[in-house]
Short mmCIF file of C-alpha atoms and ligand atoms in Angstrom, two decimals:
data_model
loop_
_atom_site.label_atom_id
_atom_site.label_comp_id
_atom_site.label_asym_id
_atom_site.label_seq_id
_atom_site.Cartn_x
_atom_site.Cartn_y
_atom_site.Cartn_z
CA MET G 27 -28.38 -6.03 -7.00
CA THR G 28 -25.35 -8.02 -7.02
CA GLU G 29 -22.54 -6.37 -8.89
CA GLN G 30 -21.15 -8.53 -11.46
CA LEU G 31 -17.69 -9.92 -12.28
CA ILE G 32 -16.30 -9.48 -16.05
CA ILE G 33 -15.08 -12.40 -18.24
CA ALA G 34 -14.22 -10.90 -21.86
CA GLY G 35 -15.15 -7.22 -21.10
CA GLU G 36 -19.27 -8.41 -19.82
CA ARG G 37 -20.72 -7.96 -16.15
CA ARG G 38 -21.95 -11.16 -16.02
CA ASP G 39 -23.19 -14.10 -12.77
CA ALA G 40 -20.47 -15.96 -11.20
CA ALA G 41 -20.87 -19.14 -13.72
CA GLU G 42 -22.28 -21.10 -10.55
CA GLY G 43 -24.42 -18.79 -9.00
CA ALA G 44 -22.73 -18.00 -5.99
CA THR G 45 -21.92 -14.76 -4.39
CA PHE G 46 -20.61 -13.18 -1.40
CA THR G 47 -20.88 -10.23 1.79
CA VAL G 48 -19.22 -7.63 1.14
CA THR G 49 -19.49 -5.91 4.81
CA GLU G 50 -19.74 -1.58 5.05
CA PRO G 51 -15.90 -2.28 7.55
CA GLY G 52 -17.50 1.60 8.61
CA THR G 53 -20.85 0.11 9.55
CA GLY G 54 -19.25 -3.43 10.30
CA LYS G 55 -23.16 -4.06 7.77
CA PRO G 56 -23.71 -5.54 4.97
CA LEU G 57 -22.54 -3.23 1.94
CA GLU G 58 -22.83 -5.40 -1.72
CA GLU G 59 -23.23 -8.39 -2.97
CA VAL G 60 -21.22 -9.36 -5.18
CA ALA G 61 -20.71 -12.40 -7.57
CA LYS G 62 -18.60 -14.90 -6.70
CA ALA G 63 -16.21 -16.57 -9.23
CA GLY G 64 -15.06 -20.58 -8.20
CA PRO G 65 -12.97 -22.53 -11.09
CA VAL G 66 -15.02 -22.84 -13.88
CA ASP G 67 -15.71 -18.90 -14.50
CA VAL G 68 -10.82 -18.72 -13.90
CA ASP G 69 -10.90 -21.46 -17.07
CA LEU G 70 -13.06 -19.21 -18.89
CA ALA G 71 -11.02 -16.02 -18.72
CA LEU G 72 -7.82 -17.58 -19.02
CA THR G 73 -10.00 -19.91 -22.42
CA ALA G 74 -10.60 -16.40 -23.66
CA ALA G 75 -7.28 -14.31 -22.58
CA THR G 76 -4.98 -16.85 -24.45
CA LYS G 77 -7.78 -16.61 -27.07
CA ALA G 78 -7.46 -13.19 -27.70
CA PHE G 79 -3.88 -13.11 -27.47
CA ASP G 80 -2.36 -15.89 -29.10
CA ASP G 81 -5.69 -15.82 -32.03
CA GLY G 82 -2.63 -13.50 -34.74
CA ARG G 83 -0.50 -12.19 -32.01
CA GLY G 84 -4.44 -10.13 -29.97
CA ALA G 85 -5.46 -6.87 -31.50
CA TRP G 86 -4.08 -5.47 -28.29
CA ALA G 87 -0.19 -7.08 -28.42
CA ARG G 88 -0.56 -5.97 -32.14
CA THR G 89 -2.27 -2.76 -31.57
CA SER G 90 0.34 0.48 -31.69
CA GLY G 91 2.49 1.68 -28.75
CA THR G 92 0.87 4.91 -30.21
CA GLU G 93 -2.98 4.00 -29.61
CA ARG G 94 -2.16 2.10 -26.23
CA GLY G 95 -1.25 4.95 -25.39
CA ARG G 96 -4.36 6.80 -26.61
CA VAL G 97 -6.51 4.87 -24.28
CA LEU G 98 -5.47 4.13 -21.71
CA LEU G 99 -4.84 8.73 -20.98
CA ARG G 100 -8.63 8.34 -21.96
CA VAL G 101 -9.14 5.15 -18.71
CA SER G 102 -7.41 7.75 -16.30
CA GLN G 103 -9.85 11.40 -17.85
CA LEU G 104 -13.64 8.63 -16.76
CA ILE G 105 -11.70 7.59 -13.60
CA ARG G 106 -11.25 11.20 -13.02
CA GLU G 107 -15.07 11.85 -14.68
CA ARG G 108 -15.63 8.70 -12.11
CA GLU G 109 -13.82 10.67 -8.59
CA ASP G 110 -17.33 10.79 -7.27
CA LEU G 111 -18.44 6.09 -7.59
CA LEU G 112 -14.88 5.99 -6.56
CA ALA G 113 -13.86 7.50 -3.78
CA THR G 114 -17.57 6.39 -2.26
CA ALA G 115 -17.55 2.89 -2.86
CA GLU G 116 -12.96 2.92 -1.83
CA ALA G 117 -14.26 5.08 1.20
CA ARG G 118 -17.41 1.67 2.16
CA GLY G 119 -16.00 -0.49 1.18
CA ALA G 120 -12.21 -0.30 2.29
CA GLY G 121 -12.85 1.98 4.82
CA HIS G 122 -10.36 5.14 3.67
CA PRO G 123 -11.74 8.63 4.87
CA ILE G 124 -13.22 9.95 1.79
CA GLY G 125 -10.30 12.87 1.26
CA ASP G 126 -7.30 9.95 1.08
CA ALA G 127 -10.08 8.16 -1.01
CA ARG G 128 -9.81 11.45 -3.55
CA TRP G 129 -6.43 11.95 -3.43
CA GLU G 130 -6.39 8.16 -3.75
CA VAL G 131 -8.79 8.49 -7.60
CA GLY G 132 -6.64 11.27 -8.22
CA ALA G 133 -3.10 8.99 -8.01
CA ALA G 134 -4.67 6.43 -9.76
CA ALA G 135 -5.71 8.79 -12.94
CA GLY G 136 -1.94 10.01 -12.87
CA THR G 137 -0.90 6.23 -12.86
CA PHE G 138 -2.21 5.58 -16.26
CA GLU G 139 -1.16 8.72 -17.48
CA TYR G 140 2.14 7.84 -16.90
CA TYR G 141 1.89 3.97 -18.54
CA ALA G 142 0.10 6.21 -21.53
CA GLY G 143 3.08 8.28 -21.57
CA ALA G 144 5.27 4.35 -21.13
CA ALA G 145 3.22 3.23 -24.39
CA ASN G 146 4.85 3.77 -27.25
CA LYS G 147 8.50 4.72 -25.13
CA HIS G 148 9.81 1.17 -24.62
CA PHE G 149 11.21 -0.40 -26.91
CA GLY G 150 13.86 -2.66 -28.19
CA SER G 151 17.32 -1.81 -30.32
CA VAL G 152 21.03 -2.75 -31.35
CA VAL G 153 22.77 -5.13 -30.37
CA PRO G 154 26.12 -4.26 -32.37
CA VAL G 155 26.95 -7.61 -32.26
CA GLN G 156 30.43 -9.17 -34.41
CA ASP G 157 28.24 -11.53 -36.82
CA ALA G 158 28.58 -9.68 -39.76
CA GLY G 159 24.77 -8.31 -39.78
CA LEU G 160 22.05 -6.94 -37.88
CA ASP G 161 21.24 -7.36 -34.36
CA LEU G 162 17.80 -6.59 -33.00
CA VAL G 163 16.21 -6.32 -29.18
CA LEU G 164 12.41 -6.92 -29.31
CA ARG G 165 10.13 -6.08 -26.40
CA GLU G 166 7.07 -7.78 -26.34
CA PRO G 167 4.11 -8.46 -25.05
CA VAL G 168 3.75 -12.11 -21.74
CA GLY G 169 0.85 -12.57 -22.04
CA PRO G 170 -1.90 -12.65 -20.38
CA VAL G 171 -1.41 -11.24 -16.77
CA SER G 172 -2.61 -12.29 -13.89
CA LEU G 173 -2.66 -9.38 -10.88
CA ILE G 174 -3.75 -10.69 -7.70
CA VAL G 175 -4.11 -7.42 -5.05
CA PRO G 176 -5.13 -7.10 -0.88
CA TRP G 177 -7.45 -5.03 0.65
CA ASN G 178 -5.02 -2.48 1.76
CA PHE G 179 -5.30 -0.63 -1.28
CA PRO G 180 -7.95 -2.14 -3.19
CA LEU G 181 -8.27 1.20 -6.36
CA LEU G 182 -4.45 2.07 -6.19
CA ILE G 183 -2.75 -1.36 -6.16
CA ALA G 184 -5.23 -2.54 -8.79
CA CYS G 185 -4.63 0.26 -11.30
CA TRP G 186 -0.65 0.22 -10.64
CA LYS G 187 -0.65 -3.56 -12.03
CA LEU G 188 -3.57 -3.07 -14.59
CA ALA G 189 -1.45 0.49 -16.24
CA PRO G 190 1.52 -0.88 -17.64
CA ALA G 191 1.00 -4.55 -17.94
CA LEU G 192 -1.69 -2.75 -20.76
CA ALA G 193 0.27 -0.59 -21.54
CA CYS G 194 3.03 -3.10 -22.73
CA GLY G 195 -0.22 -5.14 -24.36
CA ASN G 196 -1.07 -8.27 -21.96
CA PRO G 197 -4.85 -9.56 -21.57
CA VAL G 198 -5.39 -8.74 -18.07
CA ILE G 199 -7.22 -10.66 -15.15
CA LEU G 200 -8.02 -9.01 -12.28
CA LYS G 201 -8.71 -11.04 -9.07
CA PRO G 202 -9.60 -7.94 -6.59
CA ALA G 203 -9.52 -9.27 -2.21
CA SER G 204 -12.59 -10.81 -0.99
CA LEU G 205 -12.57 -7.92 1.55
CA THR G 206 -12.57 -5.62 -1.44
CA PRO G 207 -13.99 -6.10 -3.80
CA LEU G 208 -16.15 -3.09 -5.16
CA THR G 209 -13.64 0.05 -7.02
CA ALA G 210 -11.24 -2.85 -8.96
CA LEU G 211 -15.11 -3.86 -10.74
CA LEU G 212 -15.62 -0.25 -11.45
CA LEU G 213 -12.10 0.05 -12.89
CA GLY G 214 -13.07 -2.96 -15.58
CA ASP G 215 -16.69 -1.11 -16.28
CA ILE G 216 -13.96 1.67 -17.46
CA LEU G 217 -11.44 0.14 -19.08
CA VAL G 218 -13.75 -1.00 -21.16
CA ASP G 219 -15.74 2.41 -22.07
CA ALA G 220 -12.30 4.10 -22.42
CA GLY G 221 -11.86 2.02 -25.54
CA VAL G 222 -9.51 -1.26 -23.80
CA PRO G 223 -10.68 -4.02 -25.96
CA ALA G 224 -12.91 -6.55 -24.68
CA ASP G 225 -11.80 -9.63 -24.59
CA GLN G 226 -8.76 -8.32 -22.94
CA VAL G 227 -11.02 -7.15 -19.77
CA TYR G 228 -11.32 -9.94 -16.87
CA VAL G 229 -12.45 -9.11 -12.98
CA LEU G 230 -12.88 -12.06 -10.77
CA PRO G 231 -13.69 -11.70 -7.06
CA GLY G 232 -13.82 -14.73 -4.97
CA PRO G 233 -12.25 -16.82 -2.71
CA GLY G 234 -8.11 -16.19 -3.11
CA GLY G 235 -7.05 -20.04 -1.59
CA VAL G 236 -9.72 -21.03 -5.52
CA ILE G 237 -9.49 -18.66 -7.58
CA GLY G 238 -5.35 -17.37 -6.82
CA ASP G 239 -4.39 -20.41 -6.43
CA ALA G 240 -6.18 -22.03 -9.47
CA LEU G 241 -5.27 -18.44 -11.70
CA THR G 242 -1.45 -19.12 -10.48
CA SER G 243 -0.58 -22.94 -11.14
CA ASP G 244 -2.56 -22.00 -14.88
CA PRO G 245 0.35 -22.62 -17.94
CA ARG G 246 -1.53 -20.02 -19.17
CA THR G 247 -0.73 -17.71 -17.07
CA ALA G 248 1.82 -16.34 -18.27
CA LYS G 249 3.06 -13.29 -15.92
CA ILE G 250 2.09 -12.85 -12.04
CA SER G 251 1.30 -10.51 -10.42
CA PHE G 252 0.93 -9.98 -6.82
CA THR G 253 1.11 -7.75 -3.65
CA GLY G 254 -0.17 -9.35 -0.42
CA GLU G 255 1.01 -11.77 2.75
CA THR G 256 4.77 -12.85 2.76
CA THR G 257 2.42 -16.97 2.77
CA THR G 258 0.86 -15.91 -0.04
CA GLY G 259 3.37 -15.39 -1.67
CA ALA G 260 5.80 -17.83 -1.15
CA ALA G 261 2.71 -20.02 -2.22
CA ILE G 262 2.24 -18.16 -5.61
CA LEU G 263 6.14 -18.58 -6.27
CA LYS G 264 5.78 -22.53 -5.68
CA ASN G 265 2.26 -22.57 -7.36
CA SER G 266 4.23 -21.07 -10.14
CA ALA G 267 7.35 -23.01 -10.41
CA ASP G 268 5.33 -25.55 -11.95
CA HIS G 269 4.78 -23.52 -15.16
CA ILE G 270 7.53 -20.68 -14.47
CA ALA G 271 4.83 -18.08 -15.37
CA ARG G 272 7.33 -15.05 -14.48
CA VAL G 273 6.45 -13.86 -11.17
CA SER G 274 6.52 -10.18 -9.44
CA LEU G 275 5.61 -10.26 -5.59
CA GLU G 276 5.15 -7.01 -3.07
CA LEU G 277 4.90 -8.95 0.26
CA GLY G 278 5.12 -7.39 3.92
CA GLY G 279 6.97 -4.33 4.99
CA LYS G 280 7.90 -3.20 9.08
CA SER G 281 9.61 -0.02 8.40
CA ALA G 282 11.08 1.60 10.16
CA ALA G 283 11.61 5.35 10.80
CA ILE G 284 15.18 6.85 12.26
CA VAL G 285 15.43 10.36 13.64
CA PHE G 286 18.36 11.55 14.95
CA ALA G 287 18.51 14.29 16.95
CA ASP G 288 20.24 16.58 14.79
CA ALA G 289 17.00 15.97 12.23
CA ASN G 290 14.21 18.96 12.38
CA VAL G 291 12.30 16.73 15.27
CA ALA G 292 9.79 18.34 15.71
CA LYS G 293 9.06 18.31 12.56
CA ALA G 294 9.78 14.30 11.67
CA ALA G 295 7.68 13.95 15.37
CA LEU G 296 4.53 15.83 13.01
CA ASP G 297 4.32 13.54 10.27
CA ALA G 298 5.16 10.03 11.83
CA PRO G 299 1.78 10.67 12.91
CA MET G 300 0.15 9.67 9.56
CA SER G 301 3.28 7.58 8.39
CA VAL G 302 2.11 4.79 11.42
CA PHE G 303 -1.77 5.54 11.50
CA GLY G 304 -2.48 7.07 8.40
CA ASN G 305 -5.63 3.73 6.77
CA ALA G 306 -5.24 2.65 10.45
CA GLY G 307 -2.11 1.12 10.51
CA GLN G 308 -2.72 -0.33 6.74
CA ASP G 309 0.27 -0.13 4.92
CA CYS G 310 2.83 -1.79 3.75
CA CYS G 311 5.15 0.75 3.91
CA ALA G 312 4.21 2.21 7.63
CA ARG G 313 6.81 3.14 9.81
CA SER G 314 5.55 1.23 12.44
CA ARG G 315 9.32 1.81 14.10
CA ILE G 316 9.69 4.77 15.03
CA LEU G 317 13.76 4.63 15.48
CA VAL G 318 14.98 8.43 18.08
CA GLU G 319 18.89 9.87 18.60
CA ARG G 320 17.84 9.01 22.79
CA PRO G 321 18.99 12.58 23.75
CA VAL G 322 15.91 13.78 21.40
CA TYR G 323 14.17 10.62 22.68
CA GLU G 324 11.47 12.46 25.64
CA GLU G 325 10.95 15.71 22.93
CA PHE G 326 10.38 13.63 19.93
CA LEU G 327 7.53 11.34 22.56
CA GLU G 328 5.90 14.98 23.76
CA THR G 329 5.26 15.78 20.44
CA PHE G 330 4.32 12.43 18.36
CA GLU G 331 1.80 12.18 21.18
CA ALA G 332 -0.10 14.60 21.51
CA ALA G 333 0.06 15.05 17.57
CA VAL G 334 -1.63 11.13 17.38
CA ARG G 335 -4.04 12.18 19.81
CA ALA G 336 -5.69 15.40 18.26
CA ILE G 337 -5.93 12.18 14.90
CA LYS G 338 -9.45 12.47 14.22
CA VAL G 339 -10.95 8.34 13.39
CA GLY G 340 -14.54 8.12 12.03
CA ASP G 341 -17.54 7.71 10.22
CA PRO G 342 -14.70 7.65 6.73
CA LEU G 343 -17.29 9.31 4.45
CA SER G 344 -17.33 12.60 6.78
CA PRO G 345 -14.46 14.25 4.76
CA GLU G 346 -13.04 15.73 8.26
CA THR G 347 -12.29 12.05 9.54
CA GLU G 348 -8.59 11.38 9.14
CA MET G 349 -8.67 7.62 10.64
CA GLY G 350 -11.15 5.12 9.32
CA PRO G 351 -12.32 1.42 10.00
CA LEU G 352 -9.89 -1.42 10.00
CA ILE G 353 -11.46 -3.22 7.38
CA SER G 354 -12.05 -6.37 9.84
CA THR G 355 -12.65 -6.98 13.11
CA GLY G 356 -10.49 -9.86 13.03
CA GLN G 357 -7.65 -7.14 12.32
CA ARG G 358 -8.02 -5.45 14.74
CA GLN G 359 -7.96 -8.49 16.71
CA THR G 360 -4.63 -8.38 15.89
CA SER G 361 -3.60 -4.99 16.94
CA LEU G 362 -4.91 -5.28 20.06
CA ASP G 363 -3.33 -8.95 20.24
CA TYR G 364 -0.41 -7.14 19.63
CA ILE G 365 -0.93 -4.62 22.00
CA GLY G 366 -1.20 -7.47 24.68
CA ILE G 367 1.45 -9.29 23.86
CA GLY G 368 3.91 -5.28 23.56
CA SER G 369 3.00 -4.28 26.99
CA GLY G 370 4.19 -8.39 27.84
CA GLU G 371 6.67 -7.72 26.64
CA GLY G 372 7.62 -4.53 28.88
CA ALA G 373 6.89 -1.99 25.75
CA ARG G 374 5.10 1.43 27.68
CA LEU G 375 2.03 1.56 25.89
CA LEU G 376 1.56 5.24 25.58
CA SER G 377 -2.15 5.73 24.34
CA GLY G 378 -4.52 4.91 22.08
CA GLY G 379 -5.84 0.79 21.57
CA GLU G 380 -9.09 1.35 22.28
CA ILE G 381 -12.26 0.32 20.50
CA PRO G 382 -14.27 3.46 20.82
CA ASP G 383 -18.54 3.22 21.36
CA ASP G 384 -19.91 2.18 17.54
CA ASP G 385 -20.62 -0.66 14.75
CA GLY G 386 -18.07 0.06 12.42
CA PHE G 387 -14.40 -1.72 13.31
CA PHE G 388 -12.44 1.44 14.63
CA LEU G 389 -10.10 1.27 17.70
CA THR G 390 -7.81 4.67 18.63
CA PRO G 391 -3.87 5.29 17.37
CA ALA G 392 -1.53 3.24 19.39
CA VAL G 393 1.75 4.20 20.86
CA LEU G 394 4.09 2.52 22.69
CA ALA G 395 7.61 3.23 23.74
CA ASP G 396 10.42 2.14 25.49
CA VAL G 397 10.50 -1.57 22.67
CA ASP G 398 13.18 -3.24 21.95
CA ASN G 399 13.58 -5.02 18.35
CA SER G 400 13.92 -8.48 20.26
CA MET G 401 9.96 -7.84 21.01
CA ARG G 402 7.23 -9.83 18.55
CA LEU G 403 5.37 -6.17 18.07
CA ALA G 404 8.58 -5.02 16.73
CA ARG G 405 9.94 -8.02 14.32
CA GLU G 406 5.78 -8.90 13.20
CA GLU G 407 3.38 -7.36 10.48
CA ILE G 408 0.68 -5.83 12.10
CA PHE G 409 -0.72 -4.70 10.21
CA GLY G 410 -3.33 -2.09 11.68
CA PRO G 411 -2.44 1.21 14.02
CA VAL G 412 0.51 0.33 16.51
CA ALA G 413 4.01 2.40 16.73
CA SER G 414 6.17 1.24 18.31
CA ILE G 415 9.23 4.01 19.21
CA LEU G 416 12.64 2.53 20.74
CA PRO G 417 16.10 4.76 21.99
CA PHE G 418 19.01 4.51 19.98
CA ASP G 419 22.95 6.38 20.41
CA THR G 420 24.67 5.52 17.93
CA GLU G 421 24.41 6.03 13.76
CA GLU G 422 26.01 2.31 13.80
CA GLU G 423 23.24 0.73 16.44
CA ALA G 424 20.09 2.56 14.42
CA ILE G 425 20.91 0.94 10.92
CA ALA G 426 21.54 -2.41 13.02
CA ILE G 427 18.36 -1.79 14.27
CA SER G 428 16.23 -0.48 11.33
CA ASN G 429 18.30 -4.00 8.89
CA ASP G 430 17.49 -6.42 12.27
CA SER G 431 14.44 -7.84 10.24
CA ASP G 432 13.09 -10.14 7.70
CA TYR G 433 11.61 -7.08 5.80
CA GLY G 434 12.73 -4.76 3.67
CA LEU G 435 10.09 -2.51 2.64
CA SER G 436 10.30 1.30 3.39
CA GLY G 437 11.82 3.08 5.16
CA SER G 438 13.11 6.48 6.57
CA LEU G 439 15.87 9.25 7.68
CA TRP G 440 15.83 12.30 9.46
CA THR G 441 18.80 14.32 10.09
CA GLY G 442 19.93 18.05 8.95
CA SER G 443 23.51 15.98 7.92
CA ALA G 444 23.76 15.38 4.12
CA THR G 445 26.52 13.26 5.47
CA ARG G 446 24.99 11.61 7.34
CA ALA G 447 22.36 10.84 5.42
CA ILE G 448 24.22 9.69 2.31
CA ARG G 449 25.68 6.77 4.86
CA VAL G 450 23.19 6.09 5.93
CA ALA G 451 21.26 5.69 3.23
CA LYS G 452 24.21 3.54 1.34
CA SER G 453 23.21 1.38 4.34
CA LEU G 454 19.84 0.07 4.60
CA ARG G 455 18.54 -2.77 3.62
CA THR G 456 15.42 -2.08 2.17
CA GLY G 457 13.67 -1.17 -1.21
CA THR G 458 12.11 2.44 -0.84
CA LEU G 459 13.87 4.86 0.98
CA SER G 460 12.60 8.69 2.06
CA VAL G 461 14.69 11.76 3.47
CA ASN G 462 13.17 14.74 6.41
CA THR G 463 10.05 12.87 4.96
CA ASN G 464 7.76 9.62 5.22
CA LYS G 465 6.42 10.40 1.51
CA SER G 466 6.76 7.18 -0.62
CA VAL G 467 6.05 5.67 -3.61
CA ARG G 468 5.72 7.25 -6.39
CA PHE G 469 4.72 6.16 -10.08
CA GLU G 470 7.80 7.78 -11.80
CA ALA G 471 9.93 5.90 -9.29
CA PRO G 472 10.83 1.24 -8.91
CA PHE G 473 8.78 0.04 -5.05
CA GLY G 474 9.68 -2.70 -4.07
CA GLY G 475 11.52 -5.20 -1.80
CA TYR G 476 14.16 -6.76 -0.54
CA LYS G 477 14.54 -10.00 1.59
CA LYS G 478 11.27 -11.11 2.64
CA SER G 479 9.06 -8.57 2.05
CA GLY G 480 9.69 -9.37 -2.48
CA LEU G 481 10.50 -10.60 -5.78
CA GLY G 482 10.73 -7.11 -8.31
CA ARG G 483 9.92 -3.88 -8.56
CA GLU G 484 6.54 -2.01 -9.42
CA LEU G 485 5.50 1.13 -11.17
CA GLY G 486 8.02 3.20 -13.24
CA MET G 487 9.80 2.77 -16.15
CA GLY G 488 11.16 -0.48 -15.11
CA ALA G 489 7.41 -2.53 -14.95
CA MET G 490 6.94 -2.17 -18.74
CA ASP G 491 10.21 -4.66 -18.24
CA ALA G 492 8.12 -6.62 -16.52
CA TYR G 493 5.10 -6.98 -17.86
CA THR G 494 7.36 -7.93 -21.08
CA GLU G 495 9.41 -10.30 -23.08
CA VAL G 496 12.59 -9.58 -24.60
CA LYS G 497 13.80 -10.71 -28.78
CA ASN G 498 16.73 -11.31 -29.68
CA VAL G 499 16.81 -11.10 -33.45
CA PHE G 500 19.95 -11.92 -35.37
CA PHE G 501 19.84 -10.10 -39.05
CA SER G 502 22.42 -11.74 -41.94
CA GLU G 503 23.93 -9.95 -44.29
CA GLU G 504 25.18 -12.76 -46.15
CA ASP G 505 24.04 -14.06 -48.42
P1 LIG E 17 -3.25 -11.42 0.98
O1 LIG E 17 -2.23 -12.24 0.28
O2 LIG E 17 -4.73 -12.61 2.25
O3 LIG E 17 -4.63 -11.40 0.32
C1 LIG E 17 -3.87 -10.70 -1.23
C2 LIG E 17 -4.73 -10.84 -2.43
O4 LIG E 17 -3.67 -12.75 -2.01
C3 LIG E 17 -5.98 -11.21 -2.11
O5 LIG E 17 -6.62 -11.42 -3.22
C4 LIG E 17 -6.16 -12.65 -1.52
O6 LIG E 17 -7.77 -12.95 -1.81
C5 LIG E 17 -4.92 -13.37 -2.44
N1 LIG E 17 -5.02 -14.84 -2.40
C6 LIG E 17 -5.68 -15.86 -0.34
N2 LIG E 17 -4.75 -17.02 -1.31
C7 LIG E 17 -4.40 -17.11 -2.54
C8 LIG E 17 -3.78 -18.17 -2.86
N3 LIG E 17 -3.73 -18.92 -1.80
N4 LIG E 17 -3.59 -17.66 -3.75
C9 LIG E 17 -3.61 -17.01 -4.94
N5 LIG E 17 -4.23 -15.23 -4.35
C10 LIG E 17 -4.74 -15.60 -3.17
O7 LIG E 17 -3.17 -10.05 2.02
P2 LIG E 17 -4.24 -9.43 2.39
O8 LIG E 17 -4.89 -9.48 1.25
O9 LIG E 17 -4.26 -10.27 4.09
O10 LIG E 17 -3.31 -8.39 2.51
C11 LIG E 17 -2.24 -7.65 3.51
C12 LIG E 17 -1.55 -7.50 3.15
O11 LIG E 17 -0.82 -7.31 2.11
C13 LIG E 17 -0.31 -7.83 4.10
O12 LIG E 17 1.01 -8.07 4.14
C14 LIG E 17 0.38 -6.51 3.41
O13 LIG E 17 1.66 -5.58 4.14
C15 LIG E 17 0.97 -6.82 2.04
N6 LIG E 17 0.40 -5.52 1.21
C16 LIG E 17 2.01 -5.25 0.87
C17 LIG E 17 2.05 -4.34 0.18
C18 LIG E 17 3.57 -3.96 -0.51
O14 LIG E 17 3.20 -2.77 -1.42
N7 LIG E 17 4.57 -4.84 -0.23
C19 LIG E 17 1.67 -3.42 -0.67
C20 LIG E 17 0.07 -3.76 -0.34
C21 LIG E 17 -0.31 -5.19 0.91
P3 LIG E 17 -8.59 -13.06 -0.67
O15 LIG E 17 -8.88 -11.67 -0.20
O16 LIG E 17 -9.69 -13.90 -1.48
O17 LIG E 17 -8.11 -14.14 0.25
#
């Protein structure tokens, strides 16, 4: 059975009948055959989505925010009802440990709940202008939006884009990563079952270089929201320039966690492993550079390394598993290459970097100590289970090292001093920062990056701005 794509809410084969095989990272074996969209499908989707939006400004666009909110609430309910289906698909298709996958399903539903509530609370304003009359600022949906997502958190990142885009009244064209299209298609079904009008819903699995390129260079795409690699983001920005599409980009990261000697060092060291090795390190927010103040450096290393060795790596479907496989052999090889590069640059490999005797794409979490920020290991995004530990001597040095990066997505700082926390937080050039925790990304708050980590912000009420146009209307009161 082939998983069909979705055009105007309907499952169907790709126009040219092509399919591709999705591999299960936990077993290394074929998992599913999926319809492979091509340029004809992109054209069909954009034609239908444009018509759905333009005809009388689109039924969904004209539906009240309150009613759109009700539909989104049903989406969240269906996501919760289909938790087993979605979590199993994410565990098998993306290699996420099943416990994590269940948490992600809850967070996906929570995202829809949040934007269900936002749908009738995002509106324009009245401006007190000097001319006699009434000056209104209206918020309107932008039109067909192309939502392009990566393979690392396929369900969650899709929901971060779908929920605000739909809350604002836009038709949505979702392009999942070719490695992980399954939960995107299940989500498409949920949208339609929940009552989003069929002509607003499109899910197109297929090669990014072909259909991603076609979607982003087509002038009928009013807005592009992309999450993925910085180089792909740059290519999309160039594509969009010709037709001045609205663009949001969430890109790579090389985030730092800074541990000061006055912090609760044991807590920081026990919390750090999953901030790097969660999702096998395939996390744009991974704190892959851990900066530790020299007086507590050895103490931190000892606790951290012991905790890393205790991480249970294995079958994503087992409830005990804490770290699953990497998404592909290629991604695993990249990690192995960087471990070799780091060791060659003088970093000290403390543990990990081994391939277990298994068919899946597993790799044990690797810890490299005595890393210098000039090393490639510390500068380039690896997107795998490789942690770099860097010692530092002063607050100024920690800030300088942290900021000395092309990226600026996430980060943490650990300290017992509130004044230091304020000082350092203000000095760091990063979009999302956590103090005395490594948790980041909350759907109620803005998320995005400085520098090469992106453009614009997702989540929070700000996302509602990103999916709407502003119209200013002045009514003269002169006869
Ligand atoms: P890619 O940039 O390769 O792919 C992301 C998506 O873009 C996929 O759906 C891909 O399709 C598609 N795509 C590929 N080429 C093009 C193109 N020319 N035009 C339009 N779309 C295209 O990234 P990965 O999937 O490899 O994801 C990993 C990267 O994502 C990491 O660098 C990571 O840091 C970043 N990321 C950033 C996040 C953030 O919020 N800042 C969150 C998660 C990941 P296909 O799969 O078919 O190639």
